[in-house]
Coordinates of C-alpha atoms and ligand atoms in Angstrom, one line a residue:
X1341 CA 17.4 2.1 -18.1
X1342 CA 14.4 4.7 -18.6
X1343 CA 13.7 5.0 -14.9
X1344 CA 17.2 5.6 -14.0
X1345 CA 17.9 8.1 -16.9
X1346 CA 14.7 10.2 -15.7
X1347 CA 16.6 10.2 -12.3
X1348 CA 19.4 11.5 -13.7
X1349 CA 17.8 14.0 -15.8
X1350 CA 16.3 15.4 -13.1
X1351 CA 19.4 15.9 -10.7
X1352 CA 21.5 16.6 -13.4
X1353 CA 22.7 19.5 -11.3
X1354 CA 23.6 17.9 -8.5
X1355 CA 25.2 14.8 -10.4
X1356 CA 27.9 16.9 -11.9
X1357 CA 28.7 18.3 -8.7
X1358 CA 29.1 14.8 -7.5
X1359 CA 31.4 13.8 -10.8
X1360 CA 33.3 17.0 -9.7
X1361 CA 34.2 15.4 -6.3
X1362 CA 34.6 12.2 -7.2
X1363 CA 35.8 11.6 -10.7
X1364 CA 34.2 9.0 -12.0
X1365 CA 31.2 10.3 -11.8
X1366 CA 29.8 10.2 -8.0
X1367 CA 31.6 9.8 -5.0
X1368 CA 32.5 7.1 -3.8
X1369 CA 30.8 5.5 -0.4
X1370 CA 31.0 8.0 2.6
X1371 CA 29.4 6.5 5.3
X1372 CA 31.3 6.6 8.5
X1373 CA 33.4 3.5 8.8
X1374 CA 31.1 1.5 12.0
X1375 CA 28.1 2.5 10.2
X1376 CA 25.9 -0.4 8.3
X1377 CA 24.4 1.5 5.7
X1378 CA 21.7 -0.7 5.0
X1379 CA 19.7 0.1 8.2
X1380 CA 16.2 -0.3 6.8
X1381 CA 16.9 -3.4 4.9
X1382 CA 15.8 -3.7 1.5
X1383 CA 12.5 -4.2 -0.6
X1384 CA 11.1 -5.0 -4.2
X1385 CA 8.1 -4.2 -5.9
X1386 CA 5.7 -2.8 -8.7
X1387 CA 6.5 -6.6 -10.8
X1388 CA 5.8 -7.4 -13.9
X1389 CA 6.8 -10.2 -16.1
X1390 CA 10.2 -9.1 -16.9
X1391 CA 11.4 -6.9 -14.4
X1392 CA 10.8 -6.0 -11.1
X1393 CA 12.1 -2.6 -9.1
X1394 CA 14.5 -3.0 -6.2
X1395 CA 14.5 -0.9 -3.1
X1396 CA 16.6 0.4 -0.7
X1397 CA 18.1 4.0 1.0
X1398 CA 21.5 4.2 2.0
X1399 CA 21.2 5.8 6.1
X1400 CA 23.5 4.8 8.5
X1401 CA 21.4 5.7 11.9
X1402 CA 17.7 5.1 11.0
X1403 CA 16.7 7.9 13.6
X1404 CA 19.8 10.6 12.7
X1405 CA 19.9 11.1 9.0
X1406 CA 23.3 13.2 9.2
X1407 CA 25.0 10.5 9.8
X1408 CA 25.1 10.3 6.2
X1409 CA 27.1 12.6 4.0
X1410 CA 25.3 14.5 1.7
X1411 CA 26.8 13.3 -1.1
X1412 CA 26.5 10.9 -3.9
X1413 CA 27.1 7.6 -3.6
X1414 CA 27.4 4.8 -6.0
X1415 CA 25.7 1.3 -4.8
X1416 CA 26.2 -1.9 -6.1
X1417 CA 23.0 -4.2 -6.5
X1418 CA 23.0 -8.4 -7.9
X1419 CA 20.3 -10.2 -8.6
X1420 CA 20.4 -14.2 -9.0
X1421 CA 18.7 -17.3 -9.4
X1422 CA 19.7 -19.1 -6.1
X1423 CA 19.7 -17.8 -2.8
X1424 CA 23.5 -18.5 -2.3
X1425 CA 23.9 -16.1 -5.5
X1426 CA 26.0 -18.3 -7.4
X1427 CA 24.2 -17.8 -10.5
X1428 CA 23.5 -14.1 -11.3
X1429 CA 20.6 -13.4 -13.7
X1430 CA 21.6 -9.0 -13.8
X1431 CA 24.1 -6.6 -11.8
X1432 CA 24.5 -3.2 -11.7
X1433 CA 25.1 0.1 -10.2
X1434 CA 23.1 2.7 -9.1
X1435 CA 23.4 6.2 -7.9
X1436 CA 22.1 7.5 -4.4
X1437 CA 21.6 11.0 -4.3
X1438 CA 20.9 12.7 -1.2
X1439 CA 17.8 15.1 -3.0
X1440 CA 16.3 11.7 -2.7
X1441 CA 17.2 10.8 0.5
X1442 CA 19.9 8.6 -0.8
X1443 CA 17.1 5.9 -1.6
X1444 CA 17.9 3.9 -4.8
X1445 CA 15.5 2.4 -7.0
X1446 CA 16.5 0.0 -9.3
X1447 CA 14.3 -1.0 -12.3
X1448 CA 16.2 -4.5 -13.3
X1449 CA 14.6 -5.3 -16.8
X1450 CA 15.1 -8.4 -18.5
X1451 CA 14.3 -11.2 -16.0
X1452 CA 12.5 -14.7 -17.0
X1453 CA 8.9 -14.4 -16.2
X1454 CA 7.3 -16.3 -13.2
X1455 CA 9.8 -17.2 -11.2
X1456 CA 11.8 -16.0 -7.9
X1457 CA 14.8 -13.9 -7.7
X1458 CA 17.2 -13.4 -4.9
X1459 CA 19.0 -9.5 -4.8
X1460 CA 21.0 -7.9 -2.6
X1461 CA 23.1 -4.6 -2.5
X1462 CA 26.6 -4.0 -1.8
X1463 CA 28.3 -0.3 -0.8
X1464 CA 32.0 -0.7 0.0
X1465 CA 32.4 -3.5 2.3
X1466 CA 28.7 -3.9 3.5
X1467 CA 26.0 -5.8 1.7
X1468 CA 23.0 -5.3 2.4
X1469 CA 20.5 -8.0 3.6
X1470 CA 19.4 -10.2 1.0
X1471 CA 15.7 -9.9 -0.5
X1472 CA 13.4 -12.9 -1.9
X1473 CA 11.4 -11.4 -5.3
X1474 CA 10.0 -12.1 -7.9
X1475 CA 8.4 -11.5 -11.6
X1476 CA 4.7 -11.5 -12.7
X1477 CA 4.0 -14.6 -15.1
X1478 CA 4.1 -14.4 -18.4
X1479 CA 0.9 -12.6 -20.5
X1480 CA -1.6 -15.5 -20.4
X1481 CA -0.1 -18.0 -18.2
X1482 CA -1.9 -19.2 -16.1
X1483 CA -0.6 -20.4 -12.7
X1484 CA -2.4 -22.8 -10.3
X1485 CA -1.7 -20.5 -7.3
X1486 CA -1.1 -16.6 -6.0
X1487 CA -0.7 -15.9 -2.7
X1488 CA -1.4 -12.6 -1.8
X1489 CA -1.0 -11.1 1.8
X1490 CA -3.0 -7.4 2.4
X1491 CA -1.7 -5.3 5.2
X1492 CA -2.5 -1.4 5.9
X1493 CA -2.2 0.4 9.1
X1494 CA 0.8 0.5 11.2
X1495 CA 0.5 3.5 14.0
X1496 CA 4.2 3.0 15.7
X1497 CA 2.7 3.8 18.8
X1498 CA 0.0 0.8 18.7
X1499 CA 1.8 -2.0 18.9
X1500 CA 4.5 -4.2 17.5
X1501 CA 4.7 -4.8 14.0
X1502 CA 4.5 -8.6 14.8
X1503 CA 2.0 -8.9 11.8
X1504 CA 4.8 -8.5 9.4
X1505 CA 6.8 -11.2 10.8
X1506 CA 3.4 -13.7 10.4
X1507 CA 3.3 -12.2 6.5
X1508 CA 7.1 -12.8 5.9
X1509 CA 6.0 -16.7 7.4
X1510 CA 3.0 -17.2 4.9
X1511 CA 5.6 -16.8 2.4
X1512 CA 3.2 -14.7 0.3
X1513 CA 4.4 -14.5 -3.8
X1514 CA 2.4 -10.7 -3.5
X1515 CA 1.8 -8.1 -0.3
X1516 CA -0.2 -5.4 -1.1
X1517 CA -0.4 -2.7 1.2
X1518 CA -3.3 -0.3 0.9
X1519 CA -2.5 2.7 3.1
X1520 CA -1.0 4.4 6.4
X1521 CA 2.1 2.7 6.6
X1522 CA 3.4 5.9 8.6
X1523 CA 1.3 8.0 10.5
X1524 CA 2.2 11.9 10.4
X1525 CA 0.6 13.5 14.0
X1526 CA 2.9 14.5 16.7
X1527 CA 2.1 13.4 20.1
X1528 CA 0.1 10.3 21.3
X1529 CA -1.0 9.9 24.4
X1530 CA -2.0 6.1 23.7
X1531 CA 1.8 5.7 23.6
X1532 CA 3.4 1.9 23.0
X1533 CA 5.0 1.6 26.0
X1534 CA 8.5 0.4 24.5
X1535 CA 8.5 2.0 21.8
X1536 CA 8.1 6.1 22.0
X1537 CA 10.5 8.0 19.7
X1538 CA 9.2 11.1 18.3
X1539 CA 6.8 13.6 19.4
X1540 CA 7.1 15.7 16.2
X1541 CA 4.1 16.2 13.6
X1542 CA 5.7 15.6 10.0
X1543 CA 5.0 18.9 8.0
X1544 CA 8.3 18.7 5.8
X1545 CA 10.5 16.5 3.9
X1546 CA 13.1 16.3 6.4
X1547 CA 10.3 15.6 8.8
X1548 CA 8.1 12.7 7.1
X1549 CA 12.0 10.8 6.0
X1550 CA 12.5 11.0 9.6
X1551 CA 9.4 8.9 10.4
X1552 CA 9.6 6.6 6.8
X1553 CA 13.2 5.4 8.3
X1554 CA 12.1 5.3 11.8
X1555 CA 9.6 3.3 10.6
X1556 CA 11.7 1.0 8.5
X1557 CA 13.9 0.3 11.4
X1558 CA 11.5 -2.1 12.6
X1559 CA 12.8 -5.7 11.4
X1560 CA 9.9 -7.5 11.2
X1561 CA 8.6 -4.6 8.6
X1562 CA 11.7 -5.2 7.2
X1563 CA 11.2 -9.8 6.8
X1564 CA 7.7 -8.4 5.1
X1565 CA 9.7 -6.4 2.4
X1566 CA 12.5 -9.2 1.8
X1567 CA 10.2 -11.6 1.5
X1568 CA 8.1 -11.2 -1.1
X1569 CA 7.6 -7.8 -4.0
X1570 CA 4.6 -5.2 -2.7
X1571 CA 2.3 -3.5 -4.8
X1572 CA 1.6 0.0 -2.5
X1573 CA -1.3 2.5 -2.3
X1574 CA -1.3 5.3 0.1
X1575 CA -3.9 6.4 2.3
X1576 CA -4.4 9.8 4.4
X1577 CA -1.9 9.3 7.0
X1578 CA 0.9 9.2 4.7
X1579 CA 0.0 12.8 4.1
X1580 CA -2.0 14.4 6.7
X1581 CA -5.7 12.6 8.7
X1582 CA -8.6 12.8 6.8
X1583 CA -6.8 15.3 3.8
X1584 CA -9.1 15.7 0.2
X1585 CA -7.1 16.2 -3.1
X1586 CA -5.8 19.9 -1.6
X1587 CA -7.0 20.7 1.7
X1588 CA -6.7 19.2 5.6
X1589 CA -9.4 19.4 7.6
X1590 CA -7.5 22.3 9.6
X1591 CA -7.2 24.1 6.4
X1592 CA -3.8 24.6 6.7
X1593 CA -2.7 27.2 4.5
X1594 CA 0.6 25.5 2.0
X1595 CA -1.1 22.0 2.0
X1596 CA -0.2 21.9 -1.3
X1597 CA 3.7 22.0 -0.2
X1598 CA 3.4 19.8 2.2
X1599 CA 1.9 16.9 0.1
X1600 CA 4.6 17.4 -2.2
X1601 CA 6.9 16.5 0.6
X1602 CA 4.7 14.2 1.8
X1603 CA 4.6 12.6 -1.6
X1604 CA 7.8 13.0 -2.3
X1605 CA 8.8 10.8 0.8
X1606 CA 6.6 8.3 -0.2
X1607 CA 8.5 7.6 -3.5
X1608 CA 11.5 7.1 -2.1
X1609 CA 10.5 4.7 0.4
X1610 CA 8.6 2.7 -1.8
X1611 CA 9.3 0.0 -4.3
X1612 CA 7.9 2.4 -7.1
X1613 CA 8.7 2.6 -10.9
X1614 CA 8.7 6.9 -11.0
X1615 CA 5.9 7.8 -13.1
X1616 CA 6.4 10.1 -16.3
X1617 CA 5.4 12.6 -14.4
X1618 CA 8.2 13.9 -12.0
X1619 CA 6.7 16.8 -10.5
X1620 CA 6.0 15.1 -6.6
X1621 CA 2.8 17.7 -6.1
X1622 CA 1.1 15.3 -8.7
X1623 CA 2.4 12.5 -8.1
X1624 CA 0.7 10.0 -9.9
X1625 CA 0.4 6.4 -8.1
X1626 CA -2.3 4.7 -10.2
X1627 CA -0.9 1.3 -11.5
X1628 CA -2.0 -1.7 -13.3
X1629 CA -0.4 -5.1 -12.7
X1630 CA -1.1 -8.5 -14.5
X1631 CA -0.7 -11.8 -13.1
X1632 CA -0.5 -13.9 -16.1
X1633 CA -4.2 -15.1 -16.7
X1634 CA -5.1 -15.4 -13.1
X1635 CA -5.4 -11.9 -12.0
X1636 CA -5.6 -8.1 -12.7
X1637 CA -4.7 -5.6 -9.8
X1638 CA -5.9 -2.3 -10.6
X1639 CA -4.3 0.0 -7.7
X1640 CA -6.2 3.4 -7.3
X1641 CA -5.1 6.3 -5.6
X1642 CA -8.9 7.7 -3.5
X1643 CA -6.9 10.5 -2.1
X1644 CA -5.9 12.9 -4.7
X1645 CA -8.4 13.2 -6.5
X1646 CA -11.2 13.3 -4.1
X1647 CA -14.0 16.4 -3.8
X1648 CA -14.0 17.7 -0.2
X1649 CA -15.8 16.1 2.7
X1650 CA -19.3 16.9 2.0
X1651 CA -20.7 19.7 4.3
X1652 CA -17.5 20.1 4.9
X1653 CA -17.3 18.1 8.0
X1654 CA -16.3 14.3 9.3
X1655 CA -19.6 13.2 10.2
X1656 CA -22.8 14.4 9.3
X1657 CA -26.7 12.8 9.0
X1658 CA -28.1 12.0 5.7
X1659 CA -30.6 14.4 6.0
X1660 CA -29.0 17.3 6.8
X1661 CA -26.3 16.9 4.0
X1662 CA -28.4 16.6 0.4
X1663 CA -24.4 17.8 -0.6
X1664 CA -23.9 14.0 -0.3
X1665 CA -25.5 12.9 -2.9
X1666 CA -24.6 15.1 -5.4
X1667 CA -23.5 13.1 -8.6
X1668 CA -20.5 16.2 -9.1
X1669 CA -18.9 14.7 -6.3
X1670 CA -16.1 11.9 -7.2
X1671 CA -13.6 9.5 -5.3
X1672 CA -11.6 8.5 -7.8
X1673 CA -11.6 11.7 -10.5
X1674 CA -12.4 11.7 -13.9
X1675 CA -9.2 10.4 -15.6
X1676 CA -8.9 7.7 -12.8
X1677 CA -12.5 6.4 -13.3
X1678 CA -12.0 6.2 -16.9
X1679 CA -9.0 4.7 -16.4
X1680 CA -10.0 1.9 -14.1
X1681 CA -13.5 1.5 -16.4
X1682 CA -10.9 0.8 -19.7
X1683 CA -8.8 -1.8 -17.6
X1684 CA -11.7 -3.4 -16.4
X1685 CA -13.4 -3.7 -20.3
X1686 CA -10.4 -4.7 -21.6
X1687 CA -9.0 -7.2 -18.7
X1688 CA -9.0 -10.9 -20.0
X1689 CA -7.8 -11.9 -16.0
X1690 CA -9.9 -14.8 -14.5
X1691 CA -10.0 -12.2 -11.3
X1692 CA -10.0 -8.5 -11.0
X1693 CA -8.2 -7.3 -7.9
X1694 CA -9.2 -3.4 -7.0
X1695 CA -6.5 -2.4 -4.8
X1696 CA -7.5 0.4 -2.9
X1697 CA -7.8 2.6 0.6
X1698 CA -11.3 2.3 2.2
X1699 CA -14.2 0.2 3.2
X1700 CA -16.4 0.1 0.2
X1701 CA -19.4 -1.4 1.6
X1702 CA -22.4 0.6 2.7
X1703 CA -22.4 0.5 7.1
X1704 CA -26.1 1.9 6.4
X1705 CA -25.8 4.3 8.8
X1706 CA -27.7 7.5 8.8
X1707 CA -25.2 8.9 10.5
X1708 CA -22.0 9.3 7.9
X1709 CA -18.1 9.2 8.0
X1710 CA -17.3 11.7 5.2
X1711 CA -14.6 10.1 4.4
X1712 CA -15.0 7.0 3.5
X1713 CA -17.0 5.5 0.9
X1714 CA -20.4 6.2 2.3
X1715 CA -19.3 10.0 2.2
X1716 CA -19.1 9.4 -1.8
X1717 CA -22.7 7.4 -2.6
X1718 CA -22.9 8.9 -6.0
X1719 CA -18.7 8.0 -7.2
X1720 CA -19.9 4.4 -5.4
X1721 CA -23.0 3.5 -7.6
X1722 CA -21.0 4.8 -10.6
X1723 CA -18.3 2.5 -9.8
X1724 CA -20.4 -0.1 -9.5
X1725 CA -22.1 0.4 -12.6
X1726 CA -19.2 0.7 -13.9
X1727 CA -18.2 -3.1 -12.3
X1728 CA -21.7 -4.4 -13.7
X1729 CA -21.3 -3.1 -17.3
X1730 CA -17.5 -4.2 -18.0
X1731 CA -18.1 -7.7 -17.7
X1732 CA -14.8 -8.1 -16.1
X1733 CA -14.2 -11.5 -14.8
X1734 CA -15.1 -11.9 -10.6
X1735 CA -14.1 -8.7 -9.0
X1736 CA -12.7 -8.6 -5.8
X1737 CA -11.7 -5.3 -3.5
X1738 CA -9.5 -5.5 -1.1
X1739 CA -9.5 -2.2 1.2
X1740 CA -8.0 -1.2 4.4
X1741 CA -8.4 1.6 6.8
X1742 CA -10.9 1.3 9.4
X1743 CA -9.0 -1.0 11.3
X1744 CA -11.1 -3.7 11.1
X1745 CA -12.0 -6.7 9.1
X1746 CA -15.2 -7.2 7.0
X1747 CA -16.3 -9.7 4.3
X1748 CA -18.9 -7.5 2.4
X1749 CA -20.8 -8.8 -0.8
X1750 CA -21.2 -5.3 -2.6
X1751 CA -24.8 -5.3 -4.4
X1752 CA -25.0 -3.2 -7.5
X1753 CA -27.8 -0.8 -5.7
X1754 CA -26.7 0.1 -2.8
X1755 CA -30.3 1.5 -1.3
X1756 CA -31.9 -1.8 -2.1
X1757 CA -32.3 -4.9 0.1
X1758 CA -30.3 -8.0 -0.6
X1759 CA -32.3 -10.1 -3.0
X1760 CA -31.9 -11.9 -6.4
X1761 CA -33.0 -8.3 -8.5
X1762 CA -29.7 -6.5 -6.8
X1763 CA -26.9 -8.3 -8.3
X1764 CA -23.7 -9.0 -6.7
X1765 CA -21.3 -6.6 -7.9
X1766 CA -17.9 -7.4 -6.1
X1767 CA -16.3 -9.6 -3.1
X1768 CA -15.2 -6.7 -0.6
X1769 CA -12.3 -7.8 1.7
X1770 CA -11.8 -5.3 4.3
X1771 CA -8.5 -5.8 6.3
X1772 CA -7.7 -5.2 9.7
X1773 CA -4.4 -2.9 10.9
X1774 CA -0.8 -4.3 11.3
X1775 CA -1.2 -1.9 14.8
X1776 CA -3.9 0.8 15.0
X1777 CA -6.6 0.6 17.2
X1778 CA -9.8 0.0 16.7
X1779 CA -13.6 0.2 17.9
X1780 CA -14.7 -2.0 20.6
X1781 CA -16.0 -5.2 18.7
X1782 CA -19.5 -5.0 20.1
X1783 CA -19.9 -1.8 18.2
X1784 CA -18.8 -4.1 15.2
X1785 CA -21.2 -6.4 15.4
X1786 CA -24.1 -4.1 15.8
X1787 CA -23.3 -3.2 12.0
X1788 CA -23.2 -6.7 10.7
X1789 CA -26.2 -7.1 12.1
X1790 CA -28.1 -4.2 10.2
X1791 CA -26.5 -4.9 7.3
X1792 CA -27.1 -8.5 5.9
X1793 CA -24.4 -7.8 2.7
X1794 CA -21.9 -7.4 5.3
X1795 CA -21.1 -10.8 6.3
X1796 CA -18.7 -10.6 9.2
X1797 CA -17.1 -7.8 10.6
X1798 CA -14.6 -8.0 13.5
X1799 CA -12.3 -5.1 15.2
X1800 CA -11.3 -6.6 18.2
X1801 CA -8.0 -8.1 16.4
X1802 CA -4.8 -6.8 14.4
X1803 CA -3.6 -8.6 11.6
X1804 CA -4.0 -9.0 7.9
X1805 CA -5.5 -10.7 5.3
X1806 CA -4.0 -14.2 3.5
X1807 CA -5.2 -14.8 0.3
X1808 CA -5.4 -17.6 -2.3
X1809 CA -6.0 -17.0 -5.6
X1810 CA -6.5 -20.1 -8.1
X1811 CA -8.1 -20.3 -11.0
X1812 CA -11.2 -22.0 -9.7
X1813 CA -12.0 -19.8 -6.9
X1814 CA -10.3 -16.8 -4.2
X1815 CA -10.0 -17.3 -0.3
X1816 CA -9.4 -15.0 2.1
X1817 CA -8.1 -15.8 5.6
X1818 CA -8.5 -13.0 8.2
X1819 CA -5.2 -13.9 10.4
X1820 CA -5.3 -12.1 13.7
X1821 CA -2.6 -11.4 16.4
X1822 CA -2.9 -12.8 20.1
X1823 CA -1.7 -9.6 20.9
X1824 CA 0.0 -6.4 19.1
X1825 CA 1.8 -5.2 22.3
X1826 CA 3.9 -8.6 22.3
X1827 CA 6.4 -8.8 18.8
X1828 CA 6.7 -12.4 19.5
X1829 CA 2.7 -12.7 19.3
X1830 CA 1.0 -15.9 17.9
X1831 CA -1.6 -15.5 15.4
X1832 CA -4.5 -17.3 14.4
X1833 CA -7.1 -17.5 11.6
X1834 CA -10.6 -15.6 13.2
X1835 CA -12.5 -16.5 10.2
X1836 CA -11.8 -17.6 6.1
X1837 CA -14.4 -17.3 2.9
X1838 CA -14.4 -18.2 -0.5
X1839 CA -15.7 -17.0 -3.7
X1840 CA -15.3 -19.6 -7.0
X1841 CA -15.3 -18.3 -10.4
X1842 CA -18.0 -17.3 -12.1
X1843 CA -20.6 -17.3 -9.1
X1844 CA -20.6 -14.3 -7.7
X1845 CA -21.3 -14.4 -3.0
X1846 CA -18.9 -15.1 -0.8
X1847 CA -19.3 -18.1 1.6
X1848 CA -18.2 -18.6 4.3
X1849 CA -15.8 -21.3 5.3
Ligands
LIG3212 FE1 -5.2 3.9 9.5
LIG3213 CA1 -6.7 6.0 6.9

């Protein structure tokens, strides 16, 4: 197994100091005896039609990493057909080294395309609980249904992650998660009443593993993972607020550093194949994923790549800031752009799915948020352009951060009014936060109402987005929380749209 070998490889060092100790290659386990070693659970991901990577970290106390050994450990991992694991389709063993946290990623090739798996992992005596996954269809099949839940946004300190229980109920086949599932800052005053743990601001490895497994703790983020594989994006938070490619917007000197922790962290706590590329500082989470004939996911990365915040500051007017609009300044960078304009030419899928961080639609303001979209007008018209000229089949965007949701129809020029001469480029479907707060709704609506391409917008409600995928036409279903203080919240849907194939507007349902 490539992914595994490239492990190796690159803790060879520390390997044959394990093999030392233990023999047979690593140690064997060395968790204290009481301990459960599979305190966050476990997760899949990244699938494609034949394999599918499995997830988990070996830590006995989610909130006191030395309660593990630093040492090697060997973990067992099964994955079957049936749920009762009576008929295994692969098994194997894989090594959990403590330069990676102990967090074990399994890349389990040859599995039957389109269907579900069941896996679980075994260390000693424990196993681990079991996780539902499953494998992309086959190139060019095309299947009568994907359901795909989008989450983002999931401040501890906001609320319960009760969202994640409602996504583990939908019984999604796909969750993708587009950004800030930690949050790095130290001390919140808007504390969640039940659940304050740390008061620390995550600057090092040590520090943003700490908050990764406090994080995972939570088992209802946990249901979210074992129920279905997630395709993953990060945002800023899983680095540092508001950070461009190489600075903070304190200008911290030895960013650089720190996002290779950050970065670092982030690969072992996700469901991630390891990229050729195994130097964390460049990390490199661009991905492409087909679903059969029905849909193309093209996950960017808007973070690294990014210019600065124009005029170098969060929120500046038009006017004073001709910076904005100069064409030099990119979202995405050059490699990623062409990237994402080759998958889009050469994508036969009846729907295009860009996977990505931030609210693409135009709020029209003259007052702008540098970093979001509206900060990046010229990266946004050539991405557009880019849409209009690839012919790809219906695109869709699904985006998170701003904590709120909005159905957008995203019109090829951005400055013009709607109207039959400014084609429809993309469906935009904004999701809300599993926790974070928001604007006061009022606020919201004032925005919808100056801007007739954005169709609904609402911020008053936590949640996440359900969607249906079929070959004759998308829904999305924006599924708020009652209330994100109470984990046994109800939820209900605030609003549902469609778009059908091969007419571009979404309408509402
Ligand atoms: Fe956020
Ligand atoms: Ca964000």
């Amino acid at each position: 197994m490539k992914h595994q070998r490239r492990i190796l490889l690159l803790h060879a060092a520390q390997l044959a100091a394990a093999g030392a100790l233990g023999g047979a290659g690593v140690a064997c386990a060395r968790v204290p005896d009481a301990a459960y070693p599979f305190s966050l659970g476990v997760a899949s991901g990244s699938p494609l039609p034949d394999s599918v990577i499995l997830w988990t970290r070996i830590l006995a106390d989610p909130l006191n990493a030395a309660a593990t050994l630093p040492v090697a450990v060997s973990v067992r991992w099964e994955v079957a057909e049936d749920e009762a694991f009576r008929r295994l389709a692969a098994k194997g063993s894989a090594t959990a080294l403590p330069a990676l946290a102990h967090s074990v990623h399994v890349d389990v090739k040859g599995l039957q395309p389109g269907r579900w798996y069941w896996y679980r992992f075994m260390l000693g005596e424990a196993v681990s609980p079991v996780g539902r996954t499953r494998t992309a269809p086959a190139p060019g099949e095309m299947p009568a249904l994907l359901k795909l839940a989008v989450a983002s946004c999931q401040h501890w300190e906001f609320g319960s992650y009760a969202a994640h229980r409602h996504i583990a109920a939908a019984a999604p086949d796909l969750v993708a998660f587009v950004g800030d599932y930690i949050y790095e800052w130290g001390p919140y005053r808007l504390s969640h009443p039940l659940k304050p743990v740390r008061s620390d601001e995550s600057l090092t490895l040590a520090q943003y593993r700490a908050r990764y497994a406090q994080y995972k703790s939570d088992r209802d983020l946990q249901a979210a993972h074992q129920a279905a594989p997630w395709i993953v994006t990060w945002d800023d938070h899983e680095v540092a607020n508001d950070y461009t490619s190489d600075v903070d917007p304190r200008g911290s000197p030895g960013f650089l550093a720190r996002r290779a922790a950050a970065y670092q962290a982030f690969y072992e706590h996700m469901p991630l194949r390891l990229p050729a590329l195994t130097d964390y500082a460049k990390l490199s989470i661009t991905q492409r994923y087909d679903w059969g004939a029905l849909a193309r996911f093209h996950v960017l990365d808007d973070r690294q790549y990014r210019a600065h915040h124009a005029c170098n500051t969060s929120s500046v007017s038009r006017s004073a800031c001709p910076e904005l609009d100069d064409p030099a300044r990119t979202m995405l960078g050059g490699d990623q752009e062409a990237w994402l304009a080759q998958g889009l030419k050469n994508s036969k899928a009846r729907w295009n799915v860009i996977v990505q961080q931030t609210l693409m639609a135009s709020t029209g303001r003259d007052k702008v948020w540098t970093d979001g979209w509206d900060g990046y007008p010229a990266a946004r018209s050539r991405l557009f352009e880019t849409l209009a000229a690839s012919n790809a089949a219906n695109p869709v965007v699904v985006s998170g951060d701003v904590h709120s949701f909005f159905a957008s129809d995203l019109r090829r020029d951005v400055k013009r009014p709607v109207s039959r001469t400014n084609p429809i480029v993309a469906a935009e479907f904004c999701g809300t936060s599993v926790t974070s707060s928001s604007r006061p709704q009022p606020r919201t609506q004032a925005m919808v109402d100056a801007n007739p391409h954005i169709l609904y917008g609402r911020s008053d409600h936590r949640g996440f987005i359900l969607m249906a995928l079929t070959p004759a036409g998308t829904s999305a279903s924006f599924i708020g929380l009652d209330d994100v203080h109470n984990a046994a919240s109800g939820s209900a849907t605030l609003a549902a749209f469609k778009v059908d194939a091969g007419r571009a507007g979404i309408e509402k349902l």
